[in-house]
Coordinates of C-alpha atoms in Angstrom, one line a residue:
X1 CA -46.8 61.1 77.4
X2 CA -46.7 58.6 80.2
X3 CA -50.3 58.1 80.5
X4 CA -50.7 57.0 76.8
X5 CA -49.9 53.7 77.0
X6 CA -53.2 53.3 79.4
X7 CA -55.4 54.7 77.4
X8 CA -54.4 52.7 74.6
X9 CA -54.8 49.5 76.6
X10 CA -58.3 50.9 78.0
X11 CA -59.3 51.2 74.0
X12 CA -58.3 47.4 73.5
X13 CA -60.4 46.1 76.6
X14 CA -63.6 48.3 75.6
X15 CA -63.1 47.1 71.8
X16 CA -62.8 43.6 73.0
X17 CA -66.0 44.1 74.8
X18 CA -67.7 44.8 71.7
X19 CA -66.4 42.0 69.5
X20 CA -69.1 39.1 69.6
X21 CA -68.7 35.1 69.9
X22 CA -65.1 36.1 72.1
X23 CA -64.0 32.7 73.8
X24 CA -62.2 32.8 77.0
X25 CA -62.2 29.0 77.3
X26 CA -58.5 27.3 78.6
X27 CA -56.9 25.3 75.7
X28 CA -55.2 25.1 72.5
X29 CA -56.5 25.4 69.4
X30 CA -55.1 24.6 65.6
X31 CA -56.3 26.8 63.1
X32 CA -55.6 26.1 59.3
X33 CA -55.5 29.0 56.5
X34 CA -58.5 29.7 53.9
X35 CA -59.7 26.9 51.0
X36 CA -58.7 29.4 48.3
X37 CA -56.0 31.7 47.8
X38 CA -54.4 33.2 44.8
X39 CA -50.8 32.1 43.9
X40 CA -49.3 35.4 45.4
X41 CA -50.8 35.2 48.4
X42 CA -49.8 33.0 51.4
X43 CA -51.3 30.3 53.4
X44 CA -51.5 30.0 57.8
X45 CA -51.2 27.5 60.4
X46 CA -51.7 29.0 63.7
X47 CA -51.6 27.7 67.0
X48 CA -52.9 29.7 69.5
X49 CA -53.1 29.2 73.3
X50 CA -55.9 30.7 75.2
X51 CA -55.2 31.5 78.6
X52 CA -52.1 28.9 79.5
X53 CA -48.6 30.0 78.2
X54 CA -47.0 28.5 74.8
X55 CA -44.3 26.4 75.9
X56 CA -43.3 24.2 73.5
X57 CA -44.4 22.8 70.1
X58 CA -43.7 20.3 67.3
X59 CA -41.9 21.8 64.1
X60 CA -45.0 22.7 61.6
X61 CA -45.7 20.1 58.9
X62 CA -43.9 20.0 55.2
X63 CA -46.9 20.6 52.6
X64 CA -46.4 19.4 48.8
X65 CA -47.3 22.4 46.9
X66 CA -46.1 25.0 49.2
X67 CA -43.1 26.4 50.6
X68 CA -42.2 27.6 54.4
X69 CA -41.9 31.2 53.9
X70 CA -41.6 31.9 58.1
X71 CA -42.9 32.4 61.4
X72 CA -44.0 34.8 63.8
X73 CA -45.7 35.1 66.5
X74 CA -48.5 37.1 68.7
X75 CA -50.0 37.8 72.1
X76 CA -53.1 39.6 73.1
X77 CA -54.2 40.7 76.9
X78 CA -58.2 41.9 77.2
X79 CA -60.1 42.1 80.7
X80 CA -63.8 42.1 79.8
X81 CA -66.4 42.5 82.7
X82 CA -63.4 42.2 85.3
X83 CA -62.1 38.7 84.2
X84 CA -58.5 38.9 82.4
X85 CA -58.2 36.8 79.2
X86 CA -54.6 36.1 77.3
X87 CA -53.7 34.3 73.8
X88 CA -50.5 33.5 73.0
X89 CA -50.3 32.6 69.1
X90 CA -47.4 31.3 66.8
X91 CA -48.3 31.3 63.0
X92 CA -46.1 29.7 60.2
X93 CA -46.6 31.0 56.7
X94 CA -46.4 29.1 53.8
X95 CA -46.2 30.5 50.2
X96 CA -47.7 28.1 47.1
X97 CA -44.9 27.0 44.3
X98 CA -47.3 26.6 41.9
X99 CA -51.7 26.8 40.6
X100 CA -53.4 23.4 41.4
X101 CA -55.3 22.2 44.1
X102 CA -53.8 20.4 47.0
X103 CA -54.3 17.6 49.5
X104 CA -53.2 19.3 53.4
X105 CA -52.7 15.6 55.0
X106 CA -54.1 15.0 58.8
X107 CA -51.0 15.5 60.8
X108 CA -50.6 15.4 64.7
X109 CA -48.0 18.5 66.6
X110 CA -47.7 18.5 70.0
X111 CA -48.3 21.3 71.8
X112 CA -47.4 22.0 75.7
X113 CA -46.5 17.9 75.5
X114 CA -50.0 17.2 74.3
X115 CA -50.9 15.8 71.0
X116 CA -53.4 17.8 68.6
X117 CA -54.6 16.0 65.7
X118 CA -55.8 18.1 62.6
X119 CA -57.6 17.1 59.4
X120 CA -56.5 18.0 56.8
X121 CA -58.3 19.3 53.9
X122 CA -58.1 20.8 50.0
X123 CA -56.8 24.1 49.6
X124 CA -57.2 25.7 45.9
X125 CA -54.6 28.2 44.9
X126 CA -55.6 30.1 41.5
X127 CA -54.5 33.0 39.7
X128 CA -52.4 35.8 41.4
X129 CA -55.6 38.0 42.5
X130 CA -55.3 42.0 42.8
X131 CA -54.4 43.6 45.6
X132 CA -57.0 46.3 46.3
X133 CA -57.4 49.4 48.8
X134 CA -60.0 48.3 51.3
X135 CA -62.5 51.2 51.9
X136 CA -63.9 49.8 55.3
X137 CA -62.6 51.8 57.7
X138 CA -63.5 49.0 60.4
X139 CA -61.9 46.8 58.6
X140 CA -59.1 48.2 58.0
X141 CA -58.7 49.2 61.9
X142 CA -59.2 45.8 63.5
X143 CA -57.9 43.6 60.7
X144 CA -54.1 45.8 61.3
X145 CA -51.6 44.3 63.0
X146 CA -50.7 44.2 66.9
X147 CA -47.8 46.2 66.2
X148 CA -49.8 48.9 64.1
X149 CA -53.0 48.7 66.2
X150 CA -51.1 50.3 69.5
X151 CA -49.4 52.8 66.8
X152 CA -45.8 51.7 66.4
X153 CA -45.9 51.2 63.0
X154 CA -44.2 48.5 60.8
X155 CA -41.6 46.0 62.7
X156 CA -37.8 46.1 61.6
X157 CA -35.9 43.6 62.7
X158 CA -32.5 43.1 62.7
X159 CA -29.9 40.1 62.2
X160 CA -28.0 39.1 65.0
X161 CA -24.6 37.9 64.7
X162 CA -24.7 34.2 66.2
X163 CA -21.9 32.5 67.9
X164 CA -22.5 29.1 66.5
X165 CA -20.6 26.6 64.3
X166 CA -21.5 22.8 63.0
X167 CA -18.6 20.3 63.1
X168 CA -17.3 17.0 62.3
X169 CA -14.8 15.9 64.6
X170 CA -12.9 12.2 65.2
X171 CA -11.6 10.8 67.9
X172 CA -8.2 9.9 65.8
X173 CA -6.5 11.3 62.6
X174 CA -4.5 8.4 61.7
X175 CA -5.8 4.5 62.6
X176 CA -4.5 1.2 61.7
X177 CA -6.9 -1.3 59.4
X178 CA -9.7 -2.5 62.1
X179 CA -8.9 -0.2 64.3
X180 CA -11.9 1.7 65.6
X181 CA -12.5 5.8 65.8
X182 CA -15.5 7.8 66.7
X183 CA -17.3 10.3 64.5
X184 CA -19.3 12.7 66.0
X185 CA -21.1 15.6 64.0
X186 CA -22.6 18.3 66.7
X187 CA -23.4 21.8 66.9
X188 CA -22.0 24.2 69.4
X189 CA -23.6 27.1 70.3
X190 CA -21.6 30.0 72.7
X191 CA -22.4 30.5 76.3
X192 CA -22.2 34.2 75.1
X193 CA -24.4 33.5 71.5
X194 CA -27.5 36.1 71.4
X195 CA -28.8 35.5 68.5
X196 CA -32.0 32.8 68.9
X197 CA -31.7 29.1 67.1
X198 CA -33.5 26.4 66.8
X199 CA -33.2 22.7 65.1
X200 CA -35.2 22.2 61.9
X201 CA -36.4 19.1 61.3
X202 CA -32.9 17.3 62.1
X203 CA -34.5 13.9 61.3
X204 CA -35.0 14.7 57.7
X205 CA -31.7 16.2 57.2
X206 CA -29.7 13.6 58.9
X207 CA -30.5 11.3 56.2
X208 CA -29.6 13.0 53.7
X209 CA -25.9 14.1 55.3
X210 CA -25.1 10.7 56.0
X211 CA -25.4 9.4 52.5
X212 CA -22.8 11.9 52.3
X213 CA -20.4 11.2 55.6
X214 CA -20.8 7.2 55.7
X215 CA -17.1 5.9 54.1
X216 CA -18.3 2.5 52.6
X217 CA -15.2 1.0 53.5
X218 CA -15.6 0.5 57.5
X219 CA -18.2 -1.4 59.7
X220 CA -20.2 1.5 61.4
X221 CA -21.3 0.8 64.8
X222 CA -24.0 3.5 65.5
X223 CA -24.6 4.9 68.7
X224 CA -28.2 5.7 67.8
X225 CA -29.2 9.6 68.8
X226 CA -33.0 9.8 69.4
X227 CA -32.8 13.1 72.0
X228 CA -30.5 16.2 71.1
X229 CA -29.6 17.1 74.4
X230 CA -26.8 19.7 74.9
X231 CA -23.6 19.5 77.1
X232 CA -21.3 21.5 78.4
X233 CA -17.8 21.5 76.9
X234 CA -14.6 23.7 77.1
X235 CA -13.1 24.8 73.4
X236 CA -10.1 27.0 73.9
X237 CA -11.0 27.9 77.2
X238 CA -14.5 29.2 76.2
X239 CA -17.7 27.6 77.8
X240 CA -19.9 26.1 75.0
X241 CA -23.2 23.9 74.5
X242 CA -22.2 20.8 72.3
X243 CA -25.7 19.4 70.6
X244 CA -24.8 15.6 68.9
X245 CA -26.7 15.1 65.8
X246 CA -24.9 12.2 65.0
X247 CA -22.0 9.5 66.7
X248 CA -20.8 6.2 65.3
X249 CA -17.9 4.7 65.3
X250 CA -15.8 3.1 62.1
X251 CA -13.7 0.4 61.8
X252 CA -12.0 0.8 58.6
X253 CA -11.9 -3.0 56.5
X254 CA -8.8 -1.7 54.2
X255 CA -6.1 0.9 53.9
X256 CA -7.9 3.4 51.4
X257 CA -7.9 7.0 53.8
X258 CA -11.4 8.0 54.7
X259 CA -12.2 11.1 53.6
X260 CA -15.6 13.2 55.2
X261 CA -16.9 15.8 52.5
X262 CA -18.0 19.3 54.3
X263 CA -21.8 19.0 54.8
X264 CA -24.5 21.4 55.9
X265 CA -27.4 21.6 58.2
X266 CA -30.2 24.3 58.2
X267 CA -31.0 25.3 61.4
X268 CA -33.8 28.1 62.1
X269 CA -32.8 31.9 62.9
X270 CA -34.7 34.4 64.4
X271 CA -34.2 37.6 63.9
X272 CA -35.3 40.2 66.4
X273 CA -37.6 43.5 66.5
X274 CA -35.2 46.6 66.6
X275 CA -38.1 47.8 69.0
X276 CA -39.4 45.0 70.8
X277 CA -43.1 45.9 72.5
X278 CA -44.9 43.8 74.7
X279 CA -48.0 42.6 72.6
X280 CA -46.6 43.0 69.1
X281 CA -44.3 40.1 67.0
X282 CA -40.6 40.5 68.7
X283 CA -39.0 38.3 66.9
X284 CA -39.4 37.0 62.8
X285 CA -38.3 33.0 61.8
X286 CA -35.3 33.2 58.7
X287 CA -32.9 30.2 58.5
X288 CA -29.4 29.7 57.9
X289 CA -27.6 26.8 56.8
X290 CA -23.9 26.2 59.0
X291 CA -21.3 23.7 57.1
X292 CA -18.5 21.7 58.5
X293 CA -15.0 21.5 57.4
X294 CA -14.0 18.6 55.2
X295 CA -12.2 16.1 57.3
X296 CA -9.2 12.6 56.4
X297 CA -8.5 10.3 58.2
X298 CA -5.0 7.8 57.2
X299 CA -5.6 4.3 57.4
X300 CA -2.0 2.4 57.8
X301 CA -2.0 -1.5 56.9
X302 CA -0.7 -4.0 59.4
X303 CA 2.7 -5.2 59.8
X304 CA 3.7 -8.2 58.8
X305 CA 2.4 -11.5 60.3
X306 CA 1.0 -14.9 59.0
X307 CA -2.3 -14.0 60.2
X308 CA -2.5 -10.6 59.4
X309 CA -5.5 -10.9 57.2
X310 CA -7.6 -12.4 59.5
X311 CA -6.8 -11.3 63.3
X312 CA -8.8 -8.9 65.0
X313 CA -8.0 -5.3 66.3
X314 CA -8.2 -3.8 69.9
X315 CA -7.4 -3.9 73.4
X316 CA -8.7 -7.5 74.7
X317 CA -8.4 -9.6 77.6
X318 CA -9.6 -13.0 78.1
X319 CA -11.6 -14.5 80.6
X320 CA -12.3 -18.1 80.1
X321 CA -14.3 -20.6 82.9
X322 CA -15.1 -24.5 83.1
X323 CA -17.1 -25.8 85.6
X324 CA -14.6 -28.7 87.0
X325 CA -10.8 -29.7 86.0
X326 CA -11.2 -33.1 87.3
X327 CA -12.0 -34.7 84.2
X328 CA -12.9 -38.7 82.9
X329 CA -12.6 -39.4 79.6
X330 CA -15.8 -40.1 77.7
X331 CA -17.4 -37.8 79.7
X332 CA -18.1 -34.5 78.2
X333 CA -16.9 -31.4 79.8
X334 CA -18.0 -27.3 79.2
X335 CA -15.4 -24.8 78.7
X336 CA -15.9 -21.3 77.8
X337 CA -13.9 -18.8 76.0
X338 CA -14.6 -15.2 76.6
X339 CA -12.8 -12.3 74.5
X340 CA -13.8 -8.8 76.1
X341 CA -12.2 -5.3 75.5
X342 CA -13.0 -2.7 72.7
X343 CA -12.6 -2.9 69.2
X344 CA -14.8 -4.4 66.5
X345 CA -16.6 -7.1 68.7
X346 CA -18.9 -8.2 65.7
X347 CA -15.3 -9.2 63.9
X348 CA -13.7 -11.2 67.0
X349 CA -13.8 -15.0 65.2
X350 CA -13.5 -18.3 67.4
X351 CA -10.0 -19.2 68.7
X352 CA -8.1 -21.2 66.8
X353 CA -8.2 -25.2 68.6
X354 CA -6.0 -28.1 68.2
X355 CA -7.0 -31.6 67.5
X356 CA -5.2 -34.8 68.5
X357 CA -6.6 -37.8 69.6
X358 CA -6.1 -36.7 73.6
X359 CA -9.6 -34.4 73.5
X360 CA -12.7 -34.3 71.0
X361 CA -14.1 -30.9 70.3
X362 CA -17.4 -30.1 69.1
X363 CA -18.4 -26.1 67.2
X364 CA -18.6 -23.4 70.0
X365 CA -22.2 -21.6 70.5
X366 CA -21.4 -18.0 69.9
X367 CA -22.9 -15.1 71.8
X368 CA -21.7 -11.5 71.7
X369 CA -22.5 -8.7 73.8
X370 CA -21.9 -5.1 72.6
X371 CA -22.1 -1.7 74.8
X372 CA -21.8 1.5 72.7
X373 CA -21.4 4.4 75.8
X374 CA -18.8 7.2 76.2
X375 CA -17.8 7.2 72.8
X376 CA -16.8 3.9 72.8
X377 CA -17.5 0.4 71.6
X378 CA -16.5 -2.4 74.2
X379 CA -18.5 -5.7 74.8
X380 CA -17.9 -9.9 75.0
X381 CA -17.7 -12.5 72.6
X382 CA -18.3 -16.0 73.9
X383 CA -17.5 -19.0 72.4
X384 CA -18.9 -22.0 74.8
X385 CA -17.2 -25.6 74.0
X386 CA -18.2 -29.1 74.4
X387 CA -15.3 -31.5 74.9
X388 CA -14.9 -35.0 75.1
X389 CA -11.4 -36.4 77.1
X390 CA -10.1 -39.6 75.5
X391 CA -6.6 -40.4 77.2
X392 CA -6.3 -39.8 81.0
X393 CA -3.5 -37.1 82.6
X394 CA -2.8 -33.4 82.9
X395 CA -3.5 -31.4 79.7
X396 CA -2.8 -27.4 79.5
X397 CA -5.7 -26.3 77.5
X398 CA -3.5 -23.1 76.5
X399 CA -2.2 -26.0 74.0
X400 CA -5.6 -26.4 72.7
X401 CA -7.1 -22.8 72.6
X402 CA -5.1 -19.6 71.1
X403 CA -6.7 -16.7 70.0
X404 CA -4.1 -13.8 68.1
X405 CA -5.2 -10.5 67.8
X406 CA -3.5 -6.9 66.8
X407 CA -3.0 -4.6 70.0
X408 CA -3.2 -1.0 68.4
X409 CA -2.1 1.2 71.6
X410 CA 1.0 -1.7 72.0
X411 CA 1.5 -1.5 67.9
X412 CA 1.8 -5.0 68.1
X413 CA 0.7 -8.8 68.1
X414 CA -0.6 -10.4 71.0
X415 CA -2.1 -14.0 71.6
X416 CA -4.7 -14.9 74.2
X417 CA -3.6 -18.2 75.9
X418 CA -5.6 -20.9 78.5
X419 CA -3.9 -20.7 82.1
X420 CA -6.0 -23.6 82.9
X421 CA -4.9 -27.1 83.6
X422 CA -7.0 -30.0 83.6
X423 CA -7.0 -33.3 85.3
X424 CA -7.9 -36.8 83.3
X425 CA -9.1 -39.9 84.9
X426 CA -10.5 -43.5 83.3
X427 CA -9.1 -45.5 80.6
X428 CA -8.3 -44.9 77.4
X429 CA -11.1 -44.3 74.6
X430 CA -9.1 -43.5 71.7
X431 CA -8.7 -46.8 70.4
X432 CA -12.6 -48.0 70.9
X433 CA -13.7 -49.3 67.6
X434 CA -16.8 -46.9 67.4
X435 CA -14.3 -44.1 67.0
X436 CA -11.8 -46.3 64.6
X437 CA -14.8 -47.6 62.2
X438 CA -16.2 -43.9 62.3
X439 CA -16.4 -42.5 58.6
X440 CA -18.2 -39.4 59.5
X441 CA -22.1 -38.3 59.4
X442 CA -23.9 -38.8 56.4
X443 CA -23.3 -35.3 55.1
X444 CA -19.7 -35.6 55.5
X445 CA -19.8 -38.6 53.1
X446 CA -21.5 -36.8 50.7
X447 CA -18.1 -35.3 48.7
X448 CA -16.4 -38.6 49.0
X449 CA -19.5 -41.0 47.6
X450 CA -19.5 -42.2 44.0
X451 CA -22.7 -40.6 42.4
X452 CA -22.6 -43.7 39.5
X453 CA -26.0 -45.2 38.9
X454 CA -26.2 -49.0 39.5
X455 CA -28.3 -51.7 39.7
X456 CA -29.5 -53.6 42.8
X457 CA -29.2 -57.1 41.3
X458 CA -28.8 -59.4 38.4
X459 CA -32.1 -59.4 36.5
X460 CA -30.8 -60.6 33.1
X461 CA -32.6 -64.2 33.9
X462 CA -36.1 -63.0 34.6
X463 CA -35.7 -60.8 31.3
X464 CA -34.7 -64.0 29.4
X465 CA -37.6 -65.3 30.9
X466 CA -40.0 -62.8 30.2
X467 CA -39.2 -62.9 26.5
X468 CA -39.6 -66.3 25.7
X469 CA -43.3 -66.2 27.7
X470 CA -44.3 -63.8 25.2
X471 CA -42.7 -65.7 22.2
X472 CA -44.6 -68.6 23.1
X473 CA -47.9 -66.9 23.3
X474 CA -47.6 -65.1 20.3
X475 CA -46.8 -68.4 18.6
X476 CA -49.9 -70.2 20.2
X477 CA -52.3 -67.0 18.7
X478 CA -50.6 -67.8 15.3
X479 CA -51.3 -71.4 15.9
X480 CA -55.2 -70.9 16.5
X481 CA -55.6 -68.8 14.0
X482 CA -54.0 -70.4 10.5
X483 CA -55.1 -74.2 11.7
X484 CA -57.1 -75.5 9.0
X485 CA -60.5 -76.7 9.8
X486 CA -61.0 -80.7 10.0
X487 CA -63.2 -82.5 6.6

């Protein structure tokens, strides 16, 4: 009948009426399960949200001793005395693993973007206890179900096919040594997917996949994912939701391939009531675990060059300032050689300098800046010289600074050269008897000094000396002692 679904809520509000110590108070409250519970029974945390909707909460907490069995969920309407009241719960059910007494830590969820913190406190979990009839017929009526207490009986619920897959992709199949690619590990989920999904504790998991992913033979640069925030992307012309887990991007520091084992992450399914109703549970947690596919990457050595052990890889341009080209020698001049472009900016070494006795260089300060954004790695390195002129005219510094690096996208060698020229005045220096006489700092003499022990001076005299004093004495005591007394 049409009407019975009003008298059934009419029942609920009068029996509400009844219950005593109801709350109708705005706010959210944490409730944890019983102190003591037999080892086939299971253990609660509920949230519940009185009055205000559930939004959003905080995956439930781990507990040593127990097990996540799932998670469901309830709402309840009553109007007492005119004023309507509504609760919104979500309880996660935990099984034990084993008999004991354990510790439930303090913990803090957010609920609704506000922080709760709970105690914590010692729950016992004994012998598997009896299951028994209950005989209360009160008991038995208010302690049932939402589902059962409007008559619908036991929930099914049914397993939606989800249109969902977890994948490690790169941005190259094939790379030269140094040469940089991006690996990304994401989850797409349909446009058209029905079936609900959630992240489970993605933190936790991530560290365990990527002591599987991470090749040990590359420099990672890691683009750092705190927020999984989804994006729309195109694959085969269908409209998907791309959710990163993970992004870095490897420069490989040999020619052994890189291979990516498949790897899994356990993500939370709900399955859905075969009957949803409006206050009882619609929808029950399960989980499922999606893998990738395994994944290689071929890492070709260089071609031949003289430097081909040491240069960098990547696309780089040089930019390179001084303040003045009028020069005098003996006066020291800055100069700064910036490398910027993408590629493996921590690798990028100083450029290689000539000497000869027209300039005096000191060691460059070194400063790198690194930007890790659209799936790439670009930044500066910049190497900032002192140098000292020391015989006046016009010097190319491209004959003083060269920097050689591998261009991967050209397939070949390339050298970064000076276009500046710069102007000498004042006399020559290079023949001033400071720089002639000059045998280097102290540390610099250090390999060359001879580490013999020697003596200051000649002390053999004062020895001499020394000995015949004490000769003398001793033959003066002998002296005093055997003289025979005068008659």
């Amino acid at each position: 009948m049409r009407w019975m679904p009003f008298i059934r809520l009419s029942l609920f509000v009068f029996l509400a009426g009844l219950l005593p110590g109801t709350a109708f108070a705005q706010g959210v409250q944490i409730t944890l399960g019983p102190d003591e519970i037999g080892e086939n029974q299971t253990w609660t945390i509920t949230i519940t949200a009185q009055n205000e909707p559930l939004k959003n909460y905080d995956n439930f907490p781990e507990i040593e001793g127990f097990r996540k069995r799932g998670q469901s969920t309830q709402s309840t309407t009553s109007i007492v005395n005119g004023q309507v009241s509504a609760s919104q719960s979500v309880i996660m059910t935990y099984a034990p693993t084993k008999q004991g007494t354990f510790t439930i830590p303090s913990f803090t969820l957010k609920v609704n973007g506000k922080p709760i913190n709970v105690p914590g406190k010692k729950v016992r979990v004994g012998p598997p206890l009896q299951q028994q009839q209950q005989n209360d017929p009160f008991r038995s009526f208010f302690d049932r179900p939402g589902d059962d207490f409007f008559g619908s009986g036991d929930t099914e619920f049914v397993d939606i096919k989800e249109d969902a897959f977890l994948a490690l992709t790169t941005s190259k199949d094939e790379v030269y040594v140094g040469e940089g690619f991006t690996t990304t590990l994401s989850f797409f989920v349909s446009q058209e997917n029905r079936a609900p999904l959630q992240f489970y504790d993605p933190g936790r998991q991530l560290v365990d996949i990527l002591k599987k992913i991470k090749p040990t033979n590359c420099w990672e640069e890691n683009f750092n994912i705190e927020n999984i925030e989804g994006e729309n992307v195109k694959i085969n012309g269908r409209d998907y939701m791309q959710y990163k887990v993970y992004e870095a991007v490897y420069f490989p520091l040999n020619a052994e391939p890189i291979n990516f084992p498949s790897v899994g992450l356990e993500m939370i399914k709900y399955k859905v009531a075969k009957n949803p109703s409006f206050f009882g549970q619609n929808r029950k947690e399960d989980f499922k675990k999606f893998f990738t596919k395994p994944k290689r990457v071929i890492v070709k050595e260089l071609p031949p060059h003289p430097l081909k052990d040491e240069v960098a890889v990547g696309d780089y341009r040089l930019d390179e300032r001084i303040r003045h080209t009028d020069l005098e020698t003996g006066q020291s001049a800055g100069y700064n050689f910036n490398v910027y472009g993408e590629g493996n900016i921590s690798a990028i070494d100083k450029p290689k300098t000539k000497s000869d006795d027209k300039f005096e260089f000191y060691e460059p300060n070194v400063r790198q800046d690194i930007t890790r954004q659209n799936n790439r790695i670009t930044g500066t390195k910049s190497f900032s010289y002192f140098m000292i002129p020391k015989e006046p005219g016009q010097f190319k510094l491209k004959d003083y600074f060269q920097w050689v690096y591998f261009n991967p996208k050209l397939k070949k060698y390339d050298t970064l050269k000076s276009k500046l020229m710069v102007t000498v005045a004042g006399e020559s220096k290079k023949n001033e008897a400071i720089q002639s006489s000059d045998m280097g700092n102290f540390y610099n003499k250090i390999e060359t000094a001879d580490n013999a022990l020697r003596t200051m001076a000649d002390t053999r005299w004062q020895k001499w000396a020394f000995n015949f004093f004490i000769l003398a004495m001793l033959g003066a005591s002998a002296y005093l002692v055997f003289k025979k007394p005068a008659v």
